[in-house]
Structures are given as C-alpha cells and as structure tokens.
Coordinates of C-alpha atoms in Angstrom, one line a residue:
X247 CA 45.2 -34.6 -27.3
X248 CA 43.1 -33.5 -24.4
X249 CA 40.7 -30.6 -24.3
X250 CA 41.6 -27.6 -22.1
X251 CA 39.5 -24.6 -21.3
X252 CA 40.7 -21.0 -20.9
X253 CA 40.0 -19.8 -17.3
X254 CA 37.5 -17.3 -18.6
X255 CA 35.5 -20.1 -20.2
X256 CA 35.6 -22.1 -17.0
X257 CA 34.3 -19.2 -15.0
X258 CA 31.6 -18.1 -17.4
X259 CA 30.2 -21.2 -19.0
X260 CA 28.0 -23.7 -17.3
X261 CA 29.1 -27.3 -16.7
X262 CA 26.6 -28.4 -19.4
X263 CA 28.1 -25.9 -21.9
X264 CA 31.7 -27.1 -21.1
X265 CA 30.5 -30.7 -21.5
X266 CA 29.0 -29.8 -24.9
X267 CA 32.4 -28.5 -26.1
X268 CA 34.1 -31.7 -24.9
X269 CA 31.5 -33.8 -26.7
X270 CA 31.9 -31.7 -29.8
X271 CA 35.6 -32.2 -29.8
X272 CA 35.4 -35.9 -29.0
X273 CA 32.9 -36.6 -31.8
X274 CA 34.5 -34.2 -34.3
X275 CA 35.3 -35.8 -37.7
X276 CA 37.4 -32.8 -38.7
X277 CA 40.3 -33.4 -36.4
X278 CA 43.3 -32.4 -38.5
X279 CA 46.8 -31.2 -38.1
X280 CA 45.5 -27.6 -38.7
X281 CA 46.3 -25.3 -35.8
X282 CA 42.9 -23.6 -36.1
X283 CA 39.9 -25.7 -37.0
X284 CA 36.7 -23.6 -37.3
X285 CA 33.7 -25.6 -36.3
X286 CA 30.9 -23.1 -36.2
X287 CA 30.8 -19.6 -37.7
X288 CA 27.7 -17.6 -36.5
X289 CA 26.3 -14.4 -37.9
X290 CA 25.8 -12.0 -35.0
X291 CA 22.7 -9.7 -34.7
X292 CA 24.9 -6.6 -35.2
X293 CA 26.2 -8.0 -38.6
X294 CA 29.5 -9.3 -37.3
X295 CA 30.7 -12.9 -37.3
X296 CA 31.7 -15.1 -34.3
X297 CA 33.9 -18.0 -35.4
X298 CA 34.0 -20.8 -32.9
X299 CA 37.2 -22.9 -33.3
X300 CA 39.4 -25.4 -31.7
X301 CA 43.1 -24.3 -31.4
X302 CA 45.3 -27.3 -31.5
X303 CA 48.8 -27.6 -30.1
X304 CA 50.3 -30.9 -31.0
X305 CA 53.8 -29.9 -29.8
X306 CA 55.5 -30.8 -26.6
X307 CA 55.7 -27.1 -25.6
X308 CA 53.2 -24.5 -24.6
X309 CA 51.9 -22.4 -27.5
X310 CA 51.7 -18.7 -26.7
X311 CA 49.6 -16.7 -29.1
X312 CA 50.1 -13.0 -28.3
X313 CA 47.9 -10.3 -29.7
X314 CA 46.8 -12.7 -32.5
X315 CA 46.2 -11.1 -35.9
X316 CA 43.7 -13.3 -37.6
X317 CA 42.3 -13.5 -41.1
X318 CA 39.1 -15.3 -41.8
X319 CA 39.0 -16.5 -45.5
X320 CA 36.7 -18.5 -47.8
X321 CA 37.8 -19.8 -51.2
X322 CA 40.7 -17.4 -51.3
X323 CA 38.5 -14.4 -50.5
X324 CA 39.2 -12.4 -47.3
X325 CA 36.1 -12.2 -45.2
X326 CA 37.5 -10.5 -42.1
X327 CA 40.7 -9.5 -40.5
X328 CA 41.5 -8.3 -36.9
X329 CA 44.1 -8.1 -34.3
X330 CA 42.9 -9.2 -30.9
X331 CA 44.3 -7.6 -27.7
X332 CA 44.9 -10.7 -25.6
X333 CA 47.3 -13.6 -25.2
X334 CA 46.2 -17.2 -25.4
X335 CA 48.3 -20.0 -23.8
X336 CA 47.6 -23.5 -25.2
X337 CA 49.2 -26.3 -23.1
X338 CA 51.3 -28.9 -24.9
X339 CA 49.5 -31.7 -26.6
X340 CA 46.1 -30.2 -26.1
X341 CA 43.2 -28.4 -27.8
X342 CA 41.4 -25.3 -26.6
X343 CA 38.0 -24.1 -27.9
X344 CA 37.9 -20.4 -28.5
X345 CA 35.7 -17.8 -30.3
X346 CA 37.1 -15.1 -32.5
X347 CA 34.6 -12.3 -32.9
X348 CA 34.8 -10.1 -35.9
X349 CA 32.7 -7.0 -35.7
X350 CA 30.8 -5.8 -38.8
X351 CA 33.5 -3.0 -39.2
X352 CA 36.1 -5.8 -39.5
X353 CA 34.4 -7.5 -42.4
X354 CA 35.8 -7.1 -45.8
X355 CA 33.3 -9.3 -47.6
X356 CA 30.2 -10.7 -45.9
X357 CA 28.9 -12.9 -48.7
X358 CA 30.5 -16.0 -47.2
X359 CA 30.1 -17.3 -43.8
X360 CA 32.1 -20.6 -43.7
X361 CA 35.8 -20.3 -44.1
X362 CA 39.2 -20.9 -42.5
X363 CA 41.1 -19.0 -39.8
X364 CA 44.7 -18.0 -40.4
X365 CA 47.1 -16.7 -37.8
X366 CA 49.1 -14.1 -39.7
X367 CA 51.5 -12.7 -37.1
X368 CA 53.1 -16.0 -35.9

C-alpha cells in the first residue's frame, strides 16, 4: 500500500511534516489488517484527546467514510465517542494518515490514553 494525504494535509503541512508521516508509516511495525491503526494519542491542553491514526484501505475500491461515528476504547472501556461532520475518501490500496480530535466534552472516561478506534456507523 502507498501513503496518500488528504488535500487539507497537503495544503497545511510542511514538506518535512509530510515526510515525517511517510517515514512513520514506512517504519511502522504495527502494520496490520485493521482499518484504523492508532499510532499516537495526544492529550490536548483543553483536556481533549487527538488520536493520530493511519486509515488503511486494502481493497480495490475507494473507501468513502461519510460523517464517521467513532468510538475510542481501551481494554473494553469507552474513552470517547463522536460523530465527525466530514467525508474521507481513501483511494484503493492505500493508507491515509488522519487525526480524530475528541474534545473534553466527548470524553466518557479520561483515565486511559492509549486505545483503539472503531468506526461504528459503517
């Protein structure tokens, strides 16, 4: 699979930032068949959580993720849930880095930081 960037990322991130994402994917030891592979959850200053992830599409067709409803869970405990107001288009046989930001109001349990993303309205 090859890495693809959302047009917003291509406009807003520097070449060195994009290269860092490419290198992170290329050297990742956690490449799996999971659609969402969280790589770095970060606690935000406002108390929310930003979950940096790779969205993988191993199929031969474009994957459309419309208004994704996402759960972020750790050890069977729901940390956060949210529905995001955008559509992501992941080309066939590619991986796209993305960040899901859960505000403090979206958190159900903030004891855990590292978890798994689940797309619940697919």
